[in-house]
């Protein structure tokens, strides 16, 4: 019987293997059934208040009633359609980029990177007739996490590429400046960066001028992550054989032409794992903005624990937050794997 | 001072005068004087480390020279990147390792420089590219990627890619040294045809048969100096210098 053989070979091949298998099964037996019991079977899913959480299981009602806040933060409920619209437009604009046959990816990408942030800011912040202003301090929850993460990624990658090119430059001033930048921003923890951006930046501004807190956070995150990204990209640049640079030069291509048409397409392809890694780290690092008083997803979930009506449900809250983070990070990871597979395949158009 | 492009036909295509080059302390080119007329085919040979690759790489600016002058079709190579790029668009180079761009198709490899350096419209660039692929006898490979081709085919694509820029001079840096023996002939055939059409060529190679058939002049380099240069008949039958005789005895 093939099943028996598989079991024997993979789980019970030797005394040690057998012992480990049995030990693992025991640990699973201790952990998983109670977990499933608590999280699914005994759990309360529907309700409006604490009184609906009567069984001993997980109280998902807590999540359900506060879901709106977890997603939008303190964004006024009447205006939340604007956030939905913004996300919808982004999804629509990004969709063609995933279609292989689409020919105008570069103009679309450029329009996205330059045009969308402006559109999103106007939409979310408001200020136009018909769109009342919603201060950035009211943005929170998953919406804020996504704003920080997307802006961070979109800016950190090109900036990181420029830094990597600059670090490899033969012009001493450019090279020294890039090295200094990278070593400085990599040398301090992000939490310090955010703190300093929040506290110190205003000192450099003229009297009375204030810089939006969200902007300060974005500045810190982009500066920090671009230093990491620069090193990832530099690894890719170093891996390209010298002959590629020489062939491009011999054909008469200038530096930027050779870099953009020949070197970067190859180098970036090589370091997709490193880039996605940095992006995933960036996504999770956004949670540190709590330190400067912005309420991202985790922050707003934590803040909900203080609600006197809902004391004692922190486990459900953390599990929910963990699940959302995991979904996004895993999604990025899967996408990068499919991207790598597609690029490595015997290329067909 | 910008160099004129309309040089009279009698001026040499390439002129090297008193060219010296050092790699840090290593004196790799010691006073090179070489003149190449339009339409001349020069084969450069010599033991490894003699500086022959460095020499031709100086001609299109891939290596810089510390002393002496290099003038290509009226443009002097200097530190000015504009001059270097000007020279590079008129001088084609074929490398030992082919150096095709693996992320682009064969056709795209050939069209890249005409589109981005000469600003040709894509349709025109593709037409020219297909013509040259036809000439190197692999028109059917246009939509394949370099990784899908054999070494001989890749080198022929590399030659076509350089030709698409309509260069006035073609430099070959040991073009067949990385090929399996059965593919050397197909590449040499293409080079012979090119020579017969009047292309000015400088070729660093160990293929002495090619030198005998095609070269107007054979240049022998050793230890960074040009030891001897002569038309192939005289070079192979009556070499003047001892070092030349030694080299020929080793390879023939």
Coordinates of C-alpha atoms in Angstrom, one line a residue:
Chain A
X1 CA 0.0 0.0 0.0
X2 CA 1.6 3.3 -1.1
X3 CA 0.3 5.3 1.8
X4 CA 1.9 3.0 4.3
X5 CA 5.2 3.1 2.4
X6 CA 5.1 6.9 2.4
X7 CA 4.4 7.1 6.1
X8 CA 7.2 4.6 6.8
X9 CA 9.7 6.4 4.7
X10 CA 9.0 10.0 5.8
X11 CA 7.7 9.7 9.3
X12 CA 8.9 6.5 10.8
X13 CA 12.1 5.7 9.1
X14 CA 14.3 5.4 12.1
X15 CA 13.8 5.3 15.9
X16 CA 14.7 9.0 16.1
X17 CA 12.4 9.9 13.3
X18 CA 9.6 7.9 15.0
X19 CA 10.2 9.6 18.3
X20 CA 10.1 13.1 16.7
X21 CA 6.9 12.2 14.8
X22 CA 5.2 11.0 17.9
X23 CA 6.4 14.0 19.9
X24 CA 5.1 16.4 17.3
X25 CA 1.8 14.7 17.1
X26 CA 1.5 15.0 20.8
X27 CA 2.3 18.7 20.8
X28 CA -0.3 19.2 18.0
X29 CA -2.8 17.3 20.0
X30 CA -2.2 19.6 23.0
X31 CA -2.4 22.8 21.0
X32 CA -4.7 22.5 18.0
X33 CA -8.0 21.1 19.2
X34 CA -8.3 23.6 22.1
X35 CA -7.4 26.3 19.6
X36 CA -10.1 25.3 17.1
X37 CA -12.5 24.8 20.0
X38 CA -11.9 28.3 21.2
X39 CA -11.6 30.1 17.9
X40 CA -14.3 28.5 15.9
X41 CA -16.6 26.1 17.7
X42 CA -17.4 28.0 20.9
X43 CA -16.9 31.4 19.4
X44 CA -19.5 34.1 19.2
X45 CA -19.7 35.6 15.7
X46 CA -22.9 37.6 15.7
X47 CA -24.0 40.3 18.1
X48 CA -23.9 43.9 19.0
X49 CA -22.6 44.2 22.5
X50 CA -20.6 42.4 25.1
X51 CA -23.6 40.6 26.4
X52 CA -23.6 38.5 23.2
X53 CA -20.3 37.0 24.2
X54 CA -21.6 34.5 26.7
X55 CA -19.8 31.3 25.8
X56 CA -16.2 30.6 26.8
X57 CA -14.9 30.9 23.2
X58 CA -13.5 33.7 21.2
X59 CA -15.6 36.8 21.0
X60 CA -15.4 37.8 17.4
X61 CA -18.3 40.2 18.0
X62 CA -15.7 42.5 19.4
X63 CA -14.0 42.6 16.0
X64 CA -17.3 42.8 14.2
X65 CA -18.7 45.8 16.0
X66 CA -15.5 47.7 15.7
X67 CA -14.5 46.6 12.2
X68 CA -15.3 49.9 10.7
X69 CA -12.9 51.7 13.1
X70 CA -10.2 49.1 12.5
X71 CA -10.4 49.7 8.7
X72 CA -10.9 53.4 8.6
X73 CA -9.6 54.7 11.9
X74 CA -11.3 57.9 12.9
X75 CA -12.4 58.7 9.4
X76 CA -15.9 60.1 9.5
X77 CA -18.4 57.4 8.5
X78 CA -20.2 59.6 6.1
X79 CA -17.0 60.2 4.2
X80 CA -15.7 56.7 4.1
X81 CA -17.0 56.2 0.5
X82 CA -14.0 58.4 -0.5
X83 CA -11.6 55.9 0.9
X84 CA -13.4 53.1 -0.9
X85 CA -13.3 55.1 -4.1
X86 CA -9.6 55.7 -3.8
X87 CA -8.9 52.0 -3.2
X88 CA -11.1 51.1 -6.1
X89 CA -9.4 53.5 -8.5
X90 CA -6.0 52.2 -7.4
X91 CA -7.1 48.6 -8.0
X92 CA -8.5 49.5 -11.4
X93 CA -5.4 51.4 -12.4
X94 CA -3.1 48.6 -11.3
X95 CA -5.0 45.8 -12.9
X96 CA -3.6 46.2 -16.5
X97 CA -0.1 46.0 -15.1
X98 CA -0.7 42.4 -14.3
X99 CA -1.9 41.6 -17.7
X100 CA 1.0 40.2 -19.7
X101 CA -0.1 41.4 -23.1
X102 CA -0.6 45.0 -22.1
X103 CA 1.7 47.2 -24.1
X104 CA 1.7 50.5 -22.3
X105 CA 2.9 49.4 -18.9
X106 CA 5.6 52.2 -18.6
X107 CA 3.3 55.2 -19.2
X108 CA 0.7 53.6 -16.9
X109 CA 3.2 53.0 -14.2
X110 CA 4.5 56.5 -14.4
X111 CA 1.0 57.9 -14.3
X112 CA 0.3 55.7 -11.2
X113 CA 3.4 56.8 -9.4
X114 CA 3.0 60.5 -10.1
X115 CA -0.7 61.0 -10.6
X116 CA -2.3 58.7 -8.1
X117 CA -0.8 60.1 -4.9
X118 CA -2.1 63.5 -5.9
X119 CA -5.5 62.1 -6.6
X120 CA -5.5 60.1 -3.4
X121 CA -4.5 63.0 -1.3
X122 CA -7.2 65.3 -2.7
X123 CA -9.8 62.5 -2.3
X124 CA -8.8 61.5 1.2
X125 CA -7.9 64.9 2.6
X126 CA -10.6 66.9 0.8
X127 CA -10.7 70.6 0.7
X128 CA -12.6 70.9 -2.5
X129 CA -16.3 71.9 -2.7
X130 CA -18.2 68.7 -2.0
X131 CA -15.3 67.1 -0.2
X132 CA -15.0 68.3 3.4
X133 CA -11.6 68.3 4.9
X134 CA -10.6 65.2 6.9
X135 CA -7.4 65.9 8.7
X136 CA -4.7 63.3 8.5
X137 CA -4.8 62.9 12.2
X138 CA -8.2 61.3 11.7
X139 CA -6.8 58.7 9.3
X140 CA -6.2 55.4 10.9
X141 CA -6.5 51.7 11.0
X142 CA -5.9 49.6 7.9
X143 CA -6.4 52.6 5.7
X144 CA -3.5 54.4 7.3
X145 CA -1.3 51.3 7.2
X146 CA -1.9 51.0 3.5
X147 CA -1.3 54.7 2.8
X148 CA 2.1 54.5 4.6
X149 CA 3.1 51.2 3.1
X150 CA 2.1 52.0 -0.5
X151 CA 3.7 55.5 -0.4
X152 CA 6.8 54.0 1.3
X153 CA 7.2 51.3 -1.3
X154 CA 6.6 53.5 -4.3
X155 CA 9.2 56.0 -3.2
X156 CA 11.7 53.8 -1.5
X157 CA 12.4 51.7 -4.6
X158 CA 13.3 54.4 -7.1
X159 CA 15.2 56.3 -4.4
X160 CA 17.0 53.2 -3.4
X161 CA 18.0 52.5 -7.1
X162 CA 19.4 56.0 -7.4
X163 CA 21.4 55.6 -4.2
X164 CA 22.7 52.3 -5.4
X165 CA 23.8 53.8 -8.7
X166 CA 25.3 56.7 -6.8
X167 CA 27.3 54.5 -4.5
X168 CA 28.8 52.8 -7.5
X169 CA 29.6 56.1 -9.2
X170 CA 33.1 57.1 -10.1
X171 CA 32.4 60.7 -9.0
X172 CA 33.9 60.9 -5.5
X173 CA 31.4 63.5 -4.2
X174 CA 28.3 61.5 -5.3
X175 CA 29.8 58.3 -4.1
X176 CA 30.7 59.7 -0.6
X177 CA 27.3 61.3 -0.2
X178 CA 25.5 58.1 -1.0
X179 CA 27.7 56.0 1.3
X180 CA 27.1 58.5 4.1
X181 CA 23.4 58.5 3.5
X182 CA 23.1 54.7 3.5
X183 CA 25.3 54.1 6.5
X184 CA 23.5 56.8 8.5
X185 CA 19.9 55.7 7.8
X186 CA 20.8 52.0 8.2
X187 CA 22.6 52.6 11.4
X188 CA 19.7 53.8 13.5
X189 CA 16.5 52.0 14.4
X190 CA 13.3 53.0 12.6
X191 CA 11.7 53.9 15.9
X192 CA 14.5 56.5 16.5
X193 CA 14.1 57.8 13.0
X194 CA 10.3 58.3 13.5
X195 CA 10.9 59.9 16.8
X196 CA 13.5 62.3 15.4
X197 CA 11.4 63.1 12.4
X198 CA 8.5 63.9 14.6
X199 CA 10.4 65.9 17.2
X200 CA 13.4 67.4 15.3
X201 CA 12.0 68.2 11.9
X202 CA 9.8 71.0 13.3
X203 CA 13.0 72.6 14.8
X204 CA 14.3 73.1 11.3
X205 CA 11.2 74.7 10.0
X206 CA 10.5 78.5 10.3
X207 CA 8.5 79.8 13.2
X208 CA 4.9 78.7 13.1
X209 CA 5.2 76.4 10.2
X210 CA 4.1 72.9 11.0
X211 CA 4.6 69.8 9.0
X212 CA 1.8 67.3 8.9
X213 CA 2.5 64.4 11.3
X214 CA 1.7 61.9 8.6
X215 CA 4.1 63.5 6.2
X216 CA 6.8 63.3 8.9
X217 CA 6.2 59.7 9.3
X218 CA 6.3 59.0 5.6
X219 CA 9.5 61.0 5.3
X220 CA 11.1 58.8 8.0
X221 CA 9.9 55.6 6.6
X222 CA 11.0 56.4 3.0
X223 CA 14.4 57.6 4.1
X224 CA 15.0 54.5 6.2
X225 CA 13.8 51.9 3.7
X226 CA 15.5 53.5 0.7
X227 CA 18.8 52.9 2.4
X228 CA 18.0 49.2 2.8
X229 CA 16.7 49.0 -0.8
X230 CA 19.9 50.7 -2.1
X231 CA 22.0 47.8 -0.7
X232 CA 19.7 45.2 -2.1
X233 CA 19.8 46.8 -5.6
X234 CA 23.5 47.2 -5.4
X235 CA 23.9 43.5 -4.9
X236 CA 22.0 43.0 -8.1
X237 CA 24.1 45.6 -10.0
X238 CA 27.3 43.9 -8.9
X239 CA 26.1 40.6 -10.2
X240 CA 25.8 41.8 -13.8
X241 CA 28.9 40.8 -15.8
X242 CA 31.1 43.6 -16.9
X243 CA 30.6 42.5 -20.5
X244 CA 27.0 43.8 -20.4
X245 CA 28.2 47.3 -19.4
X246 CA 30.9 47.2 -22.1
X247 CA 28.6 46.0 -24.9
X248 CA 26.1 48.7 -24.1
X249 CA 28.8 51.3 -24.0
X250 CA 30.4 50.0 -27.2
X251 CA 27.0 50.5 -29.0
X252 CA 27.1 54.1 -28.1
X253 CA 24.5 54.0 -25.3
X254 CA 24.9 56.8 -22.7
X255 CA 25.1 56.0 -19.0
X256 CA 21.3 56.5 -18.3
X257 CA 20.3 54.6 -21.4
X258 CA 22.6 51.7 -20.7
X259 CA 21.5 51.6 -17.0
X260 CA 17.8 51.8 -17.8
X261 CA 17.6 49.6 -20.8
X262 CA 20.3 47.0 -20.2
X263 CA 21.6 46.9 -16.6
X264 CA 18.6 47.6 -14.4
X265 CA 16.1 45.2 -16.1
X266 CA 18.6 42.4 -15.4
X267 CA 19.7 43.5 -12.0
X268 CA 16.2 44.1 -10.6
X269 CA 15.1 40.7 -11.9
X270 CA 17.9 39.1 -10.0
X271 CA 17.1 40.7 -6.7
X272 CA 13.3 40.3 -6.6
X273 CA 13.5 38.2 -3.5
X274 CA 15.5 41.0 -1.7
X275 CA 13.2 43.7 -2.9
X276 CA 10.0 41.9 -1.8
X277 CA 11.7 41.1 1.5
X278 CA 12.3 44.8 2.0
X279 CA 8.7 45.6 1.1
X280 CA 7.3 43.1 3.5
X281 CA 9.5 44.5 6.3
X282 CA 8.4 48.0 5.3
X283 CA 4.7 46.9 5.5
X284 CA 5.2 45.7 9.0
X285 CA 7.4 48.6 10.1
X286 CA 4.5 51.0 9.5
X287 CA 3.2 49.9 12.8
X288 CA 5.9 51.9 14.6
X289 CA 4.1 55.1 13.8
X290 CA 2.2 54.5 17.0
X291 CA 5.2 56.1 18.7
X292 CA 4.4 59.4 17.2
X293 CA 0.7 59.3 17.8
X294 CA -0.6 57.9 14.5
X295 CA -3.0 55.0 14.8
X296 CA -2.3 52.4 12.2
X297 CA -4.0 49.0 12.2
X298 CA -2.3 47.7 15.2
X299 CA -2.5 51.0 17.0
X300 CA -6.2 51.3 16.6
X301 CA -6.8 47.7 17.7
X302 CA -4.7 48.3 20.8
X303 CA -6.6 51.5 21.4
X304 CA -9.8 49.6 21.3
X305 CA -8.7 47.5 24.2
X306 CA -9.1 50.5 26.4
X307 CA -12.8 50.7 25.7
X308 CA -14.5 50.0 29.1
X309 CA -17.3 48.1 27.3
X310 CA -14.9 45.6 25.8
X311 CA -12.3 44.8 28.3
X312 CA -10.6 41.5 28.2
X313 CA -10.7 40.7 24.5
X314 CA -7.2 41.6 23.6
X315 CA -6.4 38.1 22.3
X316 CA -9.1 38.4 19.6
X317 CA -7.8 41.8 18.7
X318 CA -4.2 40.7 18.3
X319 CA -5.2 37.7 16.3
X320 CA -7.3 39.8 14.0
X321 CA -4.5 42.2 13.4
X322 CA -2.0 39.4 12.9
X323 CA -4.3 37.8 10.4
X324 CA -4.6 41.0 8.4
X325 CA -0.9 41.6 8.3
X326 CA -0.2 38.0 7.4
X327 CA -2.7 38.2 4.5
X328 CA -1.0 41.2 3.0
X329 CA 2.5 39.9 3.5
X330 CA 1.7 36.4 2.3
X331 CA 0.0 38.0 -0.7
X332 CA 3.1 39.9 -1.6
X333 CA 5.2 36.8 -1.1
X334 CA 3.0 34.7 -3.4
X335 CA 3.0 37.5 -6.0
X336 CA 6.8 37.7 -6.0
X337 CA 7.1 34.0 -6.5
X338 CA 4.8 34.0 -9.5
X339 CA 6.7 37.0 -10.9
X340 CA 10.0 35.1 -10.5
X341 CA 8.5 32.1 -12.2
X342 CA 7.2 34.1 -15.0
X343 CA 10.5 35.8 -15.6
X344 CA 12.6 32.7 -15.3
X345 CA 10.5 30.7 -17.7
X346 CA 11.8 30.3 -21.3
X347 CA 10.6 33.8 -22.2
X348 CA 7.7 33.8 -24.6
X349 CA 5.8 36.9 -25.6
Chain B
X1 CA 36.5 72.2 -30.7
X2 CA 34.1 69.8 -32.3
X3 CA 35.6 67.4 -34.8
X4 CA 34.3 67.5 -38.3
X5 CA 32.5 64.5 -39.7
X6 CA 33.3 65.2 -43.3
X7 CA 37.0 64.1 -43.5
X8 CA 38.4 63.7 -46.9
X9 CA 38.8 60.2 -48.2
X10 CA 42.6 60.1 -48.1
X11 CA 42.9 60.6 -44.3
X12 CA 43.4 57.5 -42.3
X13 CA 40.5 55.9 -40.5
X14 CA 42.4 55.3 -37.3
X15 CA 45.6 56.9 -36.1
X16 CA 47.5 56.0 -33.0
X17 CA 50.5 58.0 -32.2
X18 CA 52.8 57.3 -29.3
X19 CA 50.1 55.7 -27.2
X20 CA 51.1 54.6 -23.7
X21 CA 48.8 53.0 -21.2
X22 CA 49.3 51.8 -17.6
X23 CA 47.1 49.7 -15.4
X24 CA 48.3 51.2 -12.1
X25 CA 52.0 50.4 -12.3
X26 CA 51.8 47.9 -15.1
X27 CA 52.9 49.4 -18.5
X28 CA 50.6 47.6 -20.9
X29 CA 51.0 49.7 -24.0
X30 CA 54.5 51.1 -24.7
X31 CA 54.5 53.7 -27.4
X32 CA 52.1 52.3 -30.0
X33 CA 52.1 53.9 -33.5
X34 CA 49.6 52.5 -35.9
X35 CA 47.7 53.9 -38.8
X36 CA 44.7 52.2 -40.4
X37 CA 43.5 53.4 -43.8
X38 CA 39.8 53.2 -44.9
X39 CA 38.9 49.8 -46.1
X40 CA 42.0 48.2 -44.6
X41 CA 41.7 44.8 -42.8
X42 CA 44.2 44.4 -40.0
X43 CA 44.8 41.3 -38.0
X44 CA 46.5 41.7 -34.7
X45 CA 48.2 38.7 -33.2
X46 CA 50.6 37.9 -30.4
X47 CA 51.0 36.0 -27.1
X48 CA 48.6 36.5 -24.3
X49 CA 49.3 39.5 -22.2
X50 CA 50.9 41.4 -25.2
X51 CA 48.3 44.1 -24.9
X52 CA 46.4 43.4 -28.2
X53 CA 42.9 43.4 -26.6
X54 CA 43.8 46.5 -24.6
X55 CA 44.9 48.2 -27.8
X56 CA 41.6 47.7 -29.6
X57 CA 39.6 48.5 -26.5
X58 CA 41.4 51.9 -26.5
X59 CA 40.2 52.6 -29.9
X60 CA 36.6 52.8 -28.9
X61 CA 37.2 54.2 -25.5
X62 CA 36.5 51.2 -23.4
X63 CA 40.0 51.7 -22.0
X64 CA 41.5 55.1 -21.6
X65 CA 45.1 55.9 -22.5
X66 CA 47.4 58.1 -20.5
X67 CA 49.8 59.3 -23.2
X68 CA 49.6 59.7 -26.9
X69 CA 46.8 60.4 -29.3
X70 CA 44.1 58.3 -30.8
X71 CA 42.1 59.7 -33.7
X72 CA 39.2 57.8 -35.2
X73 CA 37.7 59.2 -38.3
X74 CA 38.8 62.7 -37.5
X75 CA 37.6 62.6 -33.9
X76 CA 40.3 62.6 -31.2
X77 CA 39.6 60.4 -28.2
X78 CA 40.0 62.4 -25.0
X79 CA 38.4 62.6 -21.6
X80 CA 35.4 64.3 -23.1
X81 CA 32.6 61.8 -23.0
X82 CA 30.9 63.4 -26.0
X83 CA 33.9 62.6 -28.2
X84 CA 34.0 59.0 -26.8
X85 CA 30.3 58.5 -27.5
X86 CA 30.6 60.0 -31.0
X87 CA 33.4 57.5 -31.8
X88 CA 31.5 54.6 -30.3
X89 CA 28.5 55.2 -32.6
X90 CA 30.8 54.9 -35.6
X91 CA 32.9 52.0 -34.3
X92 CA 31.3 48.6 -33.9
X93 CA 32.7 46.0 -31.5
X94 CA 32.3 42.2 -31.3
X95 CA 33.4 40.6 -28.0
X96 CA 34.8 37.2 -27.3
X97 CA 31.9 36.5 -24.9
X98 CA 29.3 37.8 -27.3
X99 CA 27.7 40.0 -24.6
X100 CA 24.2 39.8 -26.0
X101 CA 21.5 41.3 -23.8
X102 CA 19.8 38.2 -22.4
X103 CA 16.5 39.9 -21.4
X104 CA 15.8 41.0 -25.0
X105 CA 15.0 39.1 -28.1
X106 CA 17.5 38.9 -30.9
X107 CA 15.6 41.5 -32.9
X108 CA 15.4 43.8 -29.8
X109 CA 19.1 43.4 -29.2
X110 CA 19.8 44.7 -32.7
X111 CA 17.2 47.5 -32.6
X112 CA 18.2 48.9 -29.2
X113 CA 21.0 51.2 -30.2
X114 CA 19.5 52.5 -33.5
X115 CA 16.3 53.4 -31.6
X116 CA 17.9 55.0 -28.6
X117 CA 21.1 56.4 -30.0
X118 CA 20.2 57.3 -33.5
X119 CA 16.6 57.9 -32.6
X120 CA 15.3 55.8 -35.5
X121 CA 11.6 54.9 -35.5
X122 CA 11.0 51.4 -34.4
X123 CA 9.7 50.2 -37.8
X124 CA 12.8 51.4 -39.6
X125 CA 15.1 49.9 -37.0
X126 CA 13.4 46.6 -37.3
X127 CA 13.6 46.6 -41.0
X128 CA 17.4 47.2 -40.9
X129 CA 17.8 44.6 -38.2
X130 CA 16.0 42.0 -40.2
X131 CA 18.2 42.8 -43.2
X132 CA 21.4 42.3 -41.2
X133 CA 20.1 39.2 -39.6
X134 CA 19.5 38.0 -43.1
X135 CA 23.1 38.8 -44.0
X136 CA 24.5 36.8 -41.1
X137 CA 22.1 34.0 -42.2
X138 CA 19.9 33.7 -39.2
X139 CA 16.7 35.7 -40.0
X140 CA 14.5 33.0 -38.5
X141 CA 15.9 33.5 -35.0
X142 CA 14.7 37.1 -34.8
X143 CA 12.2 36.5 -32.0
X144 CA 14.2 34.1 -30.0
X145 CA 16.2 35.0 -26.9
X146 CA 20.0 34.7 -26.9
X147 CA 19.9 31.9 -24.4
X148 CA 18.1 29.8 -26.9
X149 CA 20.8 30.1 -29.6
X150 CA 24.1 28.3 -30.1
X151 CA 27.4 30.1 -29.6
X152 CA 28.0 30.5 -33.3
X153 CA 24.5 31.9 -33.8
X154 CA 25.0 34.3 -30.8
X155 CA 28.2 35.7 -32.2
X156 CA 26.6 36.2 -35.6
X157 CA 23.8 38.1 -33.8
X158 CA 26.4 40.2 -32.1
X159 CA 28.0 41.0 -35.4
X160 CA 24.5 42.0 -36.8
X161 CA 23.8 44.1 -33.7
X162 CA 27.0 46.1 -34.3
X163 CA 26.3 46.4 -38.0
X164 CA 22.8 47.9 -37.4
X165 CA 24.6 51.1 -36.3
X166 CA 26.2 51.3 -39.7
X167 CA 29.7 51.6 -38.3
X168 CA 32.7 52.7 -40.3
X169 CA 35.1 50.4 -38.5
X170 CA 34.5 47.0 -36.9
X171 CA 36.6 45.8 -34.0
X172 CA 36.8 42.1 -33.3
X173 CA 38.2 41.0 -29.9
X174 CA 39.0 37.3 -30.4
X175 CA 35.5 36.6 -31.8
X176 CA 35.9 32.9 -32.2
X177 CA 38.0 32.0 -29.1
X178 CA 34.9 31.1 -27.1
X179 CA 33.3 28.9 -29.8
X180 CA 33.3 25.2 -30.4
X181 CA 35.4 24.3 -33.4
X182 CA 32.5 23.4 -35.7
X183 CA 31.0 26.9 -35.2
X184 CA 34.1 28.9 -35.9
X185 CA 33.7 28.6 -39.6
X186 CA 30.2 30.1 -39.8
X187 CA 31.4 33.2 -37.9
X188 CA 34.6 33.5 -40.0
X189 CA 32.6 33.3 -43.2
X190 CA 30.5 36.2 -42.1
X191 CA 33.6 38.2 -41.2
X192 CA 35.2 37.4 -44.6
X193 CA 32.0 38.6 -46.4
X194 CA 32.1 41.8 -44.4
X195 CA 35.8 42.3 -45.4
X196 CA 35.0 41.7 -49.0
X197 CA 32.4 44.4 -48.9
X198 CA 35.1 47.0 -47.9
X199 CA 34.5 47.3 -44.2
X200 CA 37.5 48.7 -42.3
X201 CA 38.3 45.9 -39.7
X202 CA 40.7 45.4 -36.9
X203 CA 40.7 41.8 -35.7
X204 CA 42.5 40.3 -32.7
X205 CA 42.5 36.6 -33.4
X206 CA 44.4 33.4 -33.4
X207 CA 42.9 32.2 -36.6
X208 CA 45.9 32.5 -38.9
X209 CA 43.9 31.0 -41.8
X210 CA 41.6 34.0 -41.7
X211 CA 44.6 36.3 -41.5
X212 CA 46.1 34.8 -44.6
X213 CA 42.9 35.1 -46.6
X214 CA 41.5 38.4 -45.6
X215 CA 44.2 40.6 -43.9
X216 CA 45.9 43.5 -45.7
X217 CA 48.3 43.7 -42.9
X218 CA 49.2 41.5 -40.0
X219 CA 50.4 43.2 -36.8
X220 CA 52.4 41.3 -34.3
X221 CA 52.4 42.5 -30.7
X222 CA 54.5 41.4 -27.8
X223 CA 55.1 42.9 -24.4
X224 CA 53.0 46.0 -25.1
X225 CA 54.8 46.9 -28.3
X226 CA 54.2 46.4 -32.0
X227 CA 57.1 44.2 -33.0
X228 CA 56.4 43.8 -36.6
X229 CA 53.7 44.5 -39.2
X230 CA 53.6 43.3 -42.8
X231 CA 51.2 42.0 -45.5
X232 CA 50.4 38.4 -44.7
X233 CA 52.5 36.9 -47.5
X234 CA 55.7 38.6 -46.1
X235 CA 54.6 38.1 -42.5
X236 CA 54.1 34.4 -42.6
X237 CA 56.9 33.6 -45.1
X238 CA 59.7 36.0 -44.1
X239 CA 59.2 37.3 -40.6
X240 CA 61.9 39.7 -39.7
X241 CA 62.2 39.6 -36.0
X242 CA 63.2 36.7 -33.8
X243 CA 60.2 37.1 -31.5
X244 CA 57.8 36.9 -34.5
X245 CA 59.5 33.8 -35.7
X246 CA 59.2 32.3 -32.2
X247 CA 55.5 33.1 -32.0
X248 CA 54.8 31.7 -35.5
X249 CA 56.6 28.5 -34.7
X250 CA 54.4 28.0 -31.7
X251 CA 51.1 28.5 -33.4
X252 CA 51.6 27.2 -36.9

